[in-house]
Short mmCIF file of C-alpha atoms in Angstrom, two decimals:
data_model
loop_
_atom_site.label_atom_id
_atom_site.label_comp_id
_atom_site.label_asym_id
_atom_site.label_seq_id
_atom_site.Cartn_x
_atom_site.Cartn_y
_atom_site.Cartn_z
CA UNK A 1 0.06 0.07 0.16
CA UNK A 2 1.06 3.56 -0.89
CA UNK A 3 1.92 5.68 1.85
CA UNK A 4 -0.95 7.77 3.03
CA UNK A 5 0.24 10.97 1.59
CA UNK A 6 0.80 9.71 -1.90
CA UNK A 7 -2.85 8.29 -2.29
CA UNK A 8 -5.14 10.22 -4.26
CA UNK A 9 -7.01 12.93 -2.54
CA UNK A 10 -10.81 14.23 -3.21
CA UNK A 11 -11.42 18.05 -3.33
CA UNK A 12 -15.28 18.70 -3.16
CA UNK A 13 -15.69 22.26 -4.80
CA UNK A 14 -12.84 21.74 -6.83
CA UNK A 15 -14.13 24.40 -9.09
CA UNK A 16 -14.31 27.12 -6.54
CA UNK A 17 -11.14 29.37 -6.13
CA UNK A 18 -9.75 27.62 -2.97
CA UNK A 19 -10.57 24.12 -4.05
CA UNK A 20 -8.77 24.65 -7.38
CA UNK A 21 -5.73 26.17 -5.82
CA UNK A 22 -5.62 23.38 -3.58
CA UNK A 23 -5.80 20.91 -6.41
CA UNK A 24 -3.25 22.65 -8.29
CA UNK A 25 -0.69 22.75 -5.28
CA UNK A 26 -1.36 19.22 -4.31
CA UNK A 27 -1.28 17.53 -7.73
CA UNK A 28 2.10 19.43 -8.13
CA UNK A 29 3.64 17.45 -5.35
CA UNK A 30 2.38 14.45 -6.89
CA UNK A 31 -0.77 13.60 -5.50
CA UNK A 32 -3.78 12.46 -7.70
CA UNK A 33 -6.79 14.76 -7.40
CA UNK A 34 -10.02 13.65 -7.39
CA UNK A 35 -12.05 16.76 -8.46
CA UNK A 36 -15.47 17.07 -7.48
CA UNK A 37 -18.30 19.48 -8.47
CA UNK A 38 -22.09 19.57 -8.03
CA UNK A 39 -22.02 19.29 -12.04
CA UNK A 40 -20.23 16.74 -13.46
CA UNK A 41 -19.64 19.10 -16.78
CA UNK A 42 -18.10 21.73 -14.20
CA UNK A 43 -15.77 18.94 -12.93
CA UNK A 44 -14.69 18.19 -16.34
CA UNK A 45 -13.75 21.75 -17.45
CA UNK A 46 -12.19 22.31 -14.23
CA UNK A 47 -10.09 19.09 -14.54
CA UNK A 48 -9.03 20.37 -18.33
CA UNK A 49 -7.93 23.94 -17.05
CA UNK A 50 -6.13 22.03 -14.23
CA UNK A 51 -4.16 20.05 -17.01
CA UNK A 52 -3.34 22.83 -18.90
CA UNK A 53 -1.89 24.79 -16.02
CA UNK A 54 0.01 21.41 -14.88
CA UNK A 55 0.28 19.05 -17.61
CA UNK A 56 2.05 16.72 -15.21
CA UNK A 57 -0.75 16.38 -12.90
CA UNK A 58 -2.93 13.90 -12.50
CA UNK A 59 -6.84 14.93 -12.21
CA UNK A 60 -10.00 12.96 -12.70
CA UNK A 61 -13.58 14.96 -12.78
CA UNK A 62 -16.52 13.34 -11.10
CA UNK A 63 -19.47 14.78 -9.51
CA UNK A 64 -19.28 15.29 -5.50
CA UNK A 65 -20.53 12.01 -4.70
CA UNK A 66 -18.13 10.19 -7.22
CA UNK A 67 -15.04 12.48 -6.13
CA UNK A 68 -15.99 11.52 -2.41
CA UNK A 69 -15.87 7.65 -3.32
CA UNK A 70 -12.51 8.14 -4.89
CA UNK A 71 -10.25 8.83 -1.88
CA UNK A 72 -9.83 8.42 1.42
CA UNK A 73 -8.83 11.99 2.22
CA UNK A 74 -11.77 14.23 1.32
CA UNK A 75 -11.08 18.19 1.21
CA UNK A 76 -14.42 20.15 1.56
CA UNK A 77 -13.85 23.53 -0.07
CA UNK A 78 -17.30 24.82 -0.75
CA UNK A 79 -19.17 28.17 0.19
CA UNK A 80 -20.91 28.07 3.34
CA UNK A 81 -23.98 28.63 1.76
CA UNK A 82 -23.80 24.98 0.15
CA UNK A 83 -22.25 23.03 2.75
CA UNK A 84 -25.13 21.75 4.50
CA UNK A 85 -26.65 20.54 1.46
CA UNK A 86 -23.28 19.59 -0.04
CA UNK A 87 -22.92 17.12 3.20
CA UNK A 88 -26.36 15.77 2.89
CA UNK A 89 -26.18 14.68 -0.73
CA UNK A 90 -22.58 12.90 0.45
CA UNK A 91 -24.42 10.67 3.24
CA UNK A 92 -24.11 7.67 1.09
CA UNK A 93 -20.62 8.50 -0.63
CA UNK A 94 -18.52 8.84 2.73
CA UNK A 95 -17.78 6.08 4.85
CA UNK A 96 -16.31 5.11 7.97
CA UNK A 97 -12.19 5.79 8.45
CA UNK A 98 -12.44 8.58 5.77
CA UNK A 99 -10.58 11.70 6.39
CA UNK A 100 -12.67 15.10 5.80
CA UNK A 101 -10.69 18.04 5.99
CA UNK A 102 -13.14 21.08 6.24
CA UNK A 103 -12.35 24.40 4.94
CA UNK A 104 -15.57 26.13 5.14
CA UNK A 105 -15.91 29.50 6.57
CA UNK A 106 -19.17 30.96 7.44
CA UNK A 107 -18.61 34.49 5.98
CA UNK A 108 -21.61 36.62 6.21
CA UNK A 109 -21.30 36.76 2.32
CA UNK A 110 -23.26 33.43 2.30
CA UNK A 111 -26.55 35.60 3.18
CA UNK A 112 -25.37 38.51 1.11
CA UNK A 113 -23.53 40.32 4.18
CA UNK A 114 -19.67 41.52 4.34
CA UNK A 115 -16.89 39.11 3.81
CA UNK A 116 -15.45 40.94 6.87
CA UNK A 117 -18.28 39.31 9.19
CA UNK A 118 -19.11 35.91 10.27
CA UNK A 119 -22.04 34.07 10.69
CA UNK A 120 -22.90 32.47 14.30
CA UNK A 121 -23.48 29.04 13.58
CA UNK A 122 -25.47 27.02 16.12
CA UNK A 123 -22.91 23.60 16.28
CA UNK A 124 -19.99 26.63 16.92
CA UNK A 125 -18.51 26.51 13.65
CA UNK A 126 -18.49 25.15 9.91
CA UNK A 127 -16.26 22.27 11.10
CA UNK A 128 -18.69 21.07 13.83
CA UNK A 129 -21.54 21.29 11.43
CA UNK A 130 -19.62 19.10 9.17
CA UNK A 131 -18.82 16.79 12.11
CA UNK A 132 -22.57 16.76 13.04
CA UNK A 133 -23.76 15.93 9.43
CA UNK A 134 -21.08 12.90 8.21
CA UNK A 135 -21.68 9.63 8.81
CA UNK A 136 -20.61 7.87 11.97
CA UNK A 137 -16.90 7.26 11.59
CA UNK A 138 -15.86 9.77 9.22
CA UNK A 139 -12.97 11.93 10.86
CA UNK A 140 -13.39 15.80 10.78
CA UNK A 141 -10.25 17.83 10.80
CA UNK A 142 -10.81 21.75 10.21
CA UNK A 143 -7.73 23.59 8.33
CA UNK A 144 -6.63 25.63 5.42
CA UNK A 145 -9.09 28.82 5.67
CA UNK A 146 -6.45 31.01 6.16
CA UNK A 147 -4.57 30.25 2.68
CA UNK A 148 -5.25 32.62 -0.07
CA UNK A 149 -6.72 30.94 -2.91
CA UNK A 150 -5.20 33.14 -5.41
CA UNK A 151 -1.65 32.50 -3.78
CA UNK A 152 -2.23 28.82 -4.01
CA UNK A 153 -3.66 28.94 -7.76
CA UNK A 154 -0.39 30.66 -8.73
CA UNK A 155 2.32 27.97 -8.63
CA UNK A 156 4.77 30.21 -9.30
CA UNK A 157 4.15 32.46 -5.92
CA UNK A 158 6.26 31.11 -2.78
CA UNK A 159 3.96 30.52 0.14
CA UNK A 160 5.36 31.12 3.55
CA UNK A 161 2.33 30.83 6.23
CA UNK A 162 1.20 28.23 8.73
CA UNK A 163 -2.09 26.20 8.28
CA UNK A 164 -4.18 26.18 11.63
CA UNK A 165 -5.51 22.73 12.01
CA UNK A 166 -8.51 21.82 14.49
CA UNK A 167 -9.61 18.59 15.50
CA UNK A 168 -10.57 16.24 18.38
CA UNK A 169 -8.00 13.40 17.12
CA UNK A 170 -4.20 14.18 17.30
CA UNK A 171 -3.69 11.11 14.62
CA UNK A 172 -6.16 12.63 12.12
CA UNK A 173 -4.80 15.94 12.48
CA UNK A 174 -1.38 14.59 11.62
CA UNK A 175 -2.67 13.02 8.85
CA UNK A 176 -3.80 16.13 7.81
CA UNK A 177 -0.99 18.01 8.26
CA UNK A 178 1.13 15.72 6.58
CA UNK A 179 -0.63 15.97 3.27
CA UNK A 180 -1.11 19.73 3.72
CA UNK A 181 2.84 20.18 4.45
CA UNK A 182 3.84 18.41 1.20
CA UNK A 183 2.98 21.92 -0.32
CA UNK A 184 6.21 24.11 -0.09
CA UNK A 185 5.63 26.91 2.14
CA UNK A 186 2.80 25.75 4.01
CA UNK A 187 3.18 24.92 8.01
CA UNK A 188 0.84 23.11 10.03
CA UNK A 189 0.23 23.95 13.44
CA UNK A 190 -2.22 21.93 16.00
CA UNK A 191 -4.63 24.32 17.31
CA UNK A 192 -6.44 22.28 19.31
CA UNK A 193 -10.05 20.62 19.54
CA UNK A 194 -12.44 20.85 16.57
CA UNK A 195 -14.32 23.72 18.51
CA UNK A 196 -11.09 25.88 18.01
CA UNK A 197 -12.36 26.04 14.43
CA UNK A 198 -14.45 28.82 15.24
CA UNK A 199 -11.71 31.20 15.50
CA UNK A 200 -9.83 29.88 12.70
CA UNK A 201 -12.65 29.98 10.70
CA UNK A 202 -13.32 33.91 11.70
CA UNK A 203 -9.44 34.45 10.69
CA UNK A 204 -10.69 34.18 7.04
CA UNK A 205 -12.74 37.38 7.52
CA UNK A 206 -9.95 39.09 9.31
CA UNK A 207 -7.60 38.46 6.90
CA UNK A 208 -10.43 39.72 4.19
CA UNK A 209 -10.33 43.01 6.43
CA UNK A 210 -6.70 42.94 6.10
CA UNK A 211 -6.23 42.45 2.51
CA UNK A 212 -8.79 45.33 1.72
CA UNK A 213 -6.73 47.79 3.44
CA UNK A 214 -3.43 46.98 2.34
CA UNK A 215 -4.46 45.36 -1.05
CA UNK A 216 -2.64 42.11 -0.71
CA UNK A 217 -2.99 38.47 0.03
CA UNK A 218 -2.07 38.16 3.67
CA UNK A 219 -1.51 34.82 5.40
CA UNK A 220 -1.04 33.80 9.35
CA UNK A 221 2.19 32.75 10.95
CA UNK A 222 2.64 31.75 14.59
CA UNK A 223 5.72 33.13 16.05
CA UNK A 224 8.01 31.52 18.92
CA UNK A 225 6.90 27.68 18.27
CA UNK A 226 9.32 24.56 18.59
CA UNK A 227 10.81 23.04 15.49
CA UNK A 228 9.09 19.97 15.26
CA UNK A 229 5.28 20.54 15.56
CA UNK A 230 4.07 16.76 14.89
CA UNK A 231 6.21 14.58 16.83
CA UNK B 1 4.01 70.11 23.27
CA UNK B 2 5.77 66.73 23.30
CA UNK B 3 5.23 64.27 20.86
CA UNK B 4 2.19 62.14 21.70
CA UNK B 5 4.51 59.30 21.82
CA UNK B 6 6.49 60.81 24.61
CA UNK B 7 3.43 61.63 26.84
CA UNK B 8 2.67 59.65 29.75
CA UNK B 9 0.83 56.57 29.49
CA UNK B 10 -1.81 55.44 31.75
CA UNK B 11 -2.52 51.31 32.40
CA UNK B 12 -5.29 50.36 34.18
CA UNK B 13 -4.77 47.32 35.78
CA UNK B 14 -1.11 47.43 35.55
CA UNK B 15 -0.64 44.91 38.46
CA UNK B 16 -2.07 42.20 36.18
CA UNK B 17 0.69 40.18 34.37
CA UNK B 18 -0.30 41.59 30.72
CA UNK B 19 -0.50 45.50 32.51
CA UNK B 20 2.93 44.78 34.12
CA UNK B 21 4.85 43.32 31.32
CA UNK B 22 3.60 46.50 28.99
CA UNK B 23 4.39 48.88 31.71
CA UNK B 24 7.72 47.46 31.63
CA UNK B 25 8.41 47.35 28.23
CA UNK B 26 6.88 50.97 27.42
CA UNK B 27 8.98 52.59 30.21
CA UNK B 28 11.84 51.03 28.75
CA UNK B 29 11.54 53.10 25.88
CA UNK B 30 11.13 56.11 27.93
CA UNK B 31 7.22 56.50 28.36
CA UNK B 32 6.19 57.68 32.06
CA UNK B 33 3.67 55.00 33.04
CA UNK B 34 0.85 55.79 35.51
CA UNK B 35 0.47 52.71 37.39
CA UNK B 36 -3.37 51.98 37.92
CA UNK B 37 -5.04 49.38 40.06
CA UNK B 38 -8.32 49.05 42.00
CA UNK B 39 -5.99 49.10 45.17
CA UNK B 40 -3.82 52.06 45.52
CA UNK B 41 -1.32 49.94 47.90
CA UNK B 42 -1.55 47.26 45.26
CA UNK B 43 -0.17 50.22 42.53
CA UNK B 44 2.15 51.33 44.82
CA UNK B 45 3.72 47.80 45.15
CA UNK B 46 3.63 47.30 41.79
CA UNK B 47 5.53 50.48 40.94
CA UNK B 48 8.22 49.41 43.39
CA UNK B 49 8.57 46.20 41.57
CA UNK B 50 8.52 47.68 38.31
CA UNK B 51 11.28 50.14 39.74
CA UNK B 52 13.48 47.49 40.69
CA UNK B 53 13.30 45.74 37.49
CA UNK B 54 13.76 48.84 35.51
CA UNK B 55 15.69 51.79 37.95
CA UNK B 56 15.64 54.01 34.83
CA UNK B 57 11.84 53.78 34.41
CA UNK B 58 9.36 56.34 35.47
CA UNK B 59 6.30 55.04 37.31
CA UNK B 60 3.94 56.73 39.16
CA UNK B 61 1.35 54.69 41.40
CA UNK B 62 -2.50 55.51 41.65
CA UNK B 63 -5.79 53.89 41.77
CA UNK B 64 -7.51 53.39 38.36
CA UNK B 65 -9.12 56.65 38.46
CA UNK B 66 -5.75 58.73 39.39
CA UNK B 67 -4.18 56.83 36.76
CA UNK B 68 -6.74 57.89 34.03
CA UNK B 69 -6.74 61.30 34.75
CA UNK B 70 -3.02 61.09 34.61
CA UNK B 71 -2.45 60.54 30.94
CA UNK B 72 -3.99 61.40 27.34
CA UNK B 73 -3.77 57.60 26.36
CA UNK B 74 -5.38 54.94 28.54
CA UNK B 75 -4.34 51.20 28.30
CA UNK B 76 -7.15 48.87 29.80
CA UNK B 77 -6.10 45.63 30.80
CA UNK B 78 -8.03 44.16 33.18
CA UNK B 79 -9.48 40.68 33.22
CA UNK B 80 -12.99 40.67 31.60
CA UNK B 81 -14.61 39.74 34.92
CA UNK B 82 -13.65 43.19 35.83
CA UNK B 83 -14.22 45.33 32.88
CA UNK B 84 -17.67 46.51 33.13
CA UNK B 85 -17.13 47.65 36.89
CA UNK B 86 -13.70 48.90 35.79
CA UNK B 87 -15.22 51.38 33.11
CA UNK B 88 -18.32 52.49 35.05
CA UNK B 89 -15.78 53.64 37.82
CA UNK B 90 -13.75 55.39 35.33
CA UNK B 91 -17.20 57.30 33.77
CA UNK B 92 -15.94 60.75 35.51
CA UNK B 93 -12.35 59.74 35.35
CA UNK B 94 -12.03 59.69 31.58
CA UNK B 95 -12.68 62.45 29.42
CA UNK B 96 -13.41 63.29 26.01
CA UNK B 97 -10.09 63.22 23.72
CA UNK B 98 -8.53 60.55 25.73
CA UNK B 99 -7.58 57.24 23.71
CA UNK B 100 -8.32 54.18 25.51
CA UNK B 101 -6.61 51.07 24.08
CA UNK B 102 -8.37 47.99 25.12
CA UNK B 103 -6.68 44.62 25.97
CA UNK B 104 -9.38 43.26 27.50
CA UNK B 105 -10.51 39.26 26.32
CA UNK B 106 -13.60 37.54 27.28
CA UNK B 107 -12.28 34.32 28.13
CA UNK B 108 -14.45 31.94 29.51
CA UNK B 109 -12.07 31.73 32.57
CA UNK B 110 -14.13 34.77 33.56
CA UNK B 111 -16.84 32.40 34.74
CA UNK B 112 -14.78 29.34 35.63
CA UNK B 113 -14.65 27.96 32.13
CA UNK B 114 -11.96 27.23 30.08
CA UNK B 115 -9.20 29.69 29.02
CA UNK B 116 -9.35 28.25 25.68
CA UNK B 117 -13.27 29.31 25.22
CA UNK B 118 -14.66 32.56 24.59
CA UNK B 119 -17.93 34.29 26.17
CA UNK B 120 -20.26 35.95 23.60
CA UNK B 121 -20.58 39.58 24.67
CA UNK B 122 -23.62 40.75 23.23
CA UNK B 123 -22.17 44.16 21.89
CA UNK B 124 -19.86 41.97 19.66
CA UNK B 125 -16.48 41.80 21.88
CA UNK B 126 -14.95 43.35 24.74
CA UNK B 127 -13.97 46.42 22.81
CA UNK B 128 -17.15 47.26 21.87
CA UNK B 129 -18.48 46.74 25.40
CA UNK B 130 -15.59 49.25 26.35
CA UNK B 131 -17.19 51.85 23.31
CA UNK B 132 -20.67 51.50 24.67
CA UNK B 133 -19.33 52.30 28.41
CA UNK B 134 -16.94 55.21 28.09
CA UNK B 135 -18.09 58.84 28.15
CA UNK B 136 -18.62 60.01 24.78
CA UNK B 137 -15.67 61.40 22.85
CA UNK B 138 -13.20 58.85 24.38
CA UNK B 139 -11.77 57.07 21.34
CA UNK B 140 -11.84 53.41 21.52
CA UNK B 141 -9.00 51.04 19.92
CA UNK B 142 -8.75 47.44 20.54
CA UNK B 143 -4.97 45.69 20.77
CA UNK B 144 -2.73 43.87 22.44
CA UNK B 145 -4.41 40.60 22.96
CA UNK B 146 -1.90 38.21 21.51
CA UNK B 147 1.11 39.54 23.09
CA UNK B 148 2.52 37.21 25.81
CA UNK B 149 2.31 38.77 29.53
CA UNK B 150 5.47 36.39 30.35
CA UNK B 151 7.48 37.66 27.14
CA UNK B 152 6.77 41.14 27.97
CA UNK B 153 7.73 41.22 31.28
CA UNK B 154 11.09 39.14 30.52
CA UNK B 155 12.89 42.37 28.93
CA UNK B 156 15.84 40.10 28.02
CA UNK B 157 13.15 37.96 25.58
CA UNK B 158 13.29 39.51 21.96
CA UNK B 159 9.70 39.99 21.08
CA UNK B 160 9.26 39.22 17.13
CA UNK B 161 5.34 39.57 16.28
CA UNK B 162 2.36 41.75 15.25
CA UNK B 163 -0.28 43.31 17.12
CA UNK B 164 -3.66 43.25 15.76
CA UNK B 165 -5.19 46.79 15.83
CA UNK B 166 -8.96 47.06 15.30
CA UNK B 167 -10.80 50.57 15.75
CA UNK B 168 -13.38 52.80 13.87
CA UNK B 169 -10.67 55.72 13.36
CA UNK B 170 -7.64 55.26 11.34
CA UNK B 171 -5.99 58.37 13.24
CA UNK B 172 -6.60 56.62 16.62
CA UNK B 173 -5.30 53.34 15.36
CA UNK B 174 -2.19 55.02 14.06
CA UNK B 175 -1.51 56.66 17.41
CA UNK B 176 -1.89 53.48 19.45
CA UNK B 177 0.42 51.78 16.65
CA UNK B 178 2.84 54.68 17.31
CA UNK B 179 2.68 54.05 21.12
CA UNK B 180 2.67 50.35 20.66
CA UNK B 181 5.83 50.10 18.07
CA UNK B 182 8.25 51.88 20.26
CA UNK B 183 8.29 48.54 21.81
CA UNK B 184 10.99 46.49 20.18
CA UNK B 185 9.85 43.57 17.92
CA UNK B 186 6.40 44.33 17.90
CA UNK B 187 4.79 45.41 14.60
CA UNK B 188 1.30 46.76 14.43
CA UNK B 189 -1.02 45.98 11.74
CA UNK B 190 -4.66 47.61 10.85
CA UNK B 191 -7.22 44.69 10.95
CA UNK B 192 -10.05 46.82 10.61
CA UNK B 193 -13.17 48.50 12.41
CA UNK B 194 -13.69 47.83 16.05
CA UNK B 195 -16.05 45.12 15.47
CA UNK B 196 -13.15 42.78 13.87
CA UNK B 197 -12.30 42.77 17.63
CA UNK B 198 -14.46 39.67 18.12
CA UNK B 199 -11.57 37.77 16.10
CA UNK B 200 -8.22 39.45 17.46
CA UNK B 201 -9.56 38.71 20.96
CA UNK B 202 -10.58 35.17 20.23
CA UNK B 203 -7.03 34.74 19.12
CA UNK B 204 -5.95 34.97 22.74
CA UNK B 205 -7.74 31.78 23.35
CA UNK B 206 -6.58 29.93 20.33
CA UNK B 207 -2.91 30.95 21.54
CA UNK B 208 -3.62 29.53 24.83
CA UNK B 209 -4.60 26.48 23.25
CA UNK B 210 -1.39 26.38 20.89
CA UNK B 211 0.79 27.24 24.15
CA UNK B 212 -0.78 24.34 26.06
CA UNK B 213 0.18 22.20 23.18
CA UNK B 214 3.54 23.02 22.52
CA UNK B 215 4.73 24.52 25.72
CA UNK B 216 5.77 28.00 24.68
CA UNK B 217 4.35 31.52 24.52
CA UNK B 218 3.19 31.81 20.70
CA UNK B 219 2.58 35.31 19.03
CA UNK B 220 1.33 36.26 16.03
CA UNK B 221 2.65 37.44 12.53
CA UNK B 222 0.53 38.01 9.34
CA UNK B 223 2.75 37.42 6.22
CA UNK B 224 2.99 39.00 2.96
CA UNK B 225 2.45 42.48 4.21
CA UNK B 226 3.75 45.92 2.65
CA UNK B 227 6.56 47.38 4.64
CA UNK B 228 4.71 50.60 5.45
CA UNK B 229 1.75 50.24 7.20
CA UNK B 230 0.64 53.27 8.64
CA UNK B 231 1.30 55.72 5.54
#
């Protein structure tokens, strides 16, 4: 069996900006990407676009259910507006033992509000909503909210930032970190239990505010951490 | 008239860990510090302790009301449990034109909960509660939640992190930034309106979670920002 990091990865919502950037960056490290979209035609177009940008990449196109069945690790990268419906539709596609990396951010933009504001999610965070909705035995980790989609999609752009990872299982967080850290310039930091995701998710709104001020794509770094973060 | 940055600064709650660290660091840059505490005796002891650690520093001891009257810039550094009562008591001590830098964090520890959890504040954040409670004309900026009290109090410890500043007036934020950036190793970033403080405050809880995991005093850095942040 191949090591977990060289297994294929499914990206639900890969036709969106963040999902597409992740697909490119992960494929660039040799990971086969199952591109998922609600609309199979859109998945196909996304795969073609990805192949044009990264001819050596391995991309397959699926509807979201098909993508979720194609990999043990599934990145959920959809607008908050669609998160609940998407997870309801994946109920029979996801199965126990799979790792779901939730990157959803409950921005108020989902209800036509400002992108610098958050919605209150009764479960606490989008990640906790995901945990509530996935079938029993699917493991949920929250990550990737603070990485700029534009920076990811530009393979020439050097990344230099942390990915804040939350989850209730250290092993699951480590699995997500091993995958994400294949991407040069991303360092994963264990930020604690899944409930901490309400703050890491909110950092997206904060960075959108900072980006508007400084016309940039800012990222997050935690300082004064030890060298080995996943021992 | 002296430049704003060399005027005295009052620290309400200077006998607490964060307030004390700020008092030392600012005094180290030549700022006279009006040390405020609920208990004037405790303020006196704090001033003595500060003088022992930094004999060249300028410290005066006051009750909180006296401290608030002693400077145009007032840093509010009290536990959330005491923020409302403290501000109510300062109603006649604060006056229009003063700048209040609120560093309060509504940790659930205020009600015997975990320090990795936040309380929901109906106004949105402790900073917005402060704005609601100060006399008209007092300007409120939110900052300093992510700087470790222990790192501040150890003058030998090099700092290397950002201070996330929120407020509704760019000029007020710049004033706070000019003061805070006197401290070597701290860079201030404009994070937007005061309402963004709900996220910057919550970062304290996130860092407490990270610190527990990694046995450190982590700080925050934003990456990919321009060089000049306060033009």
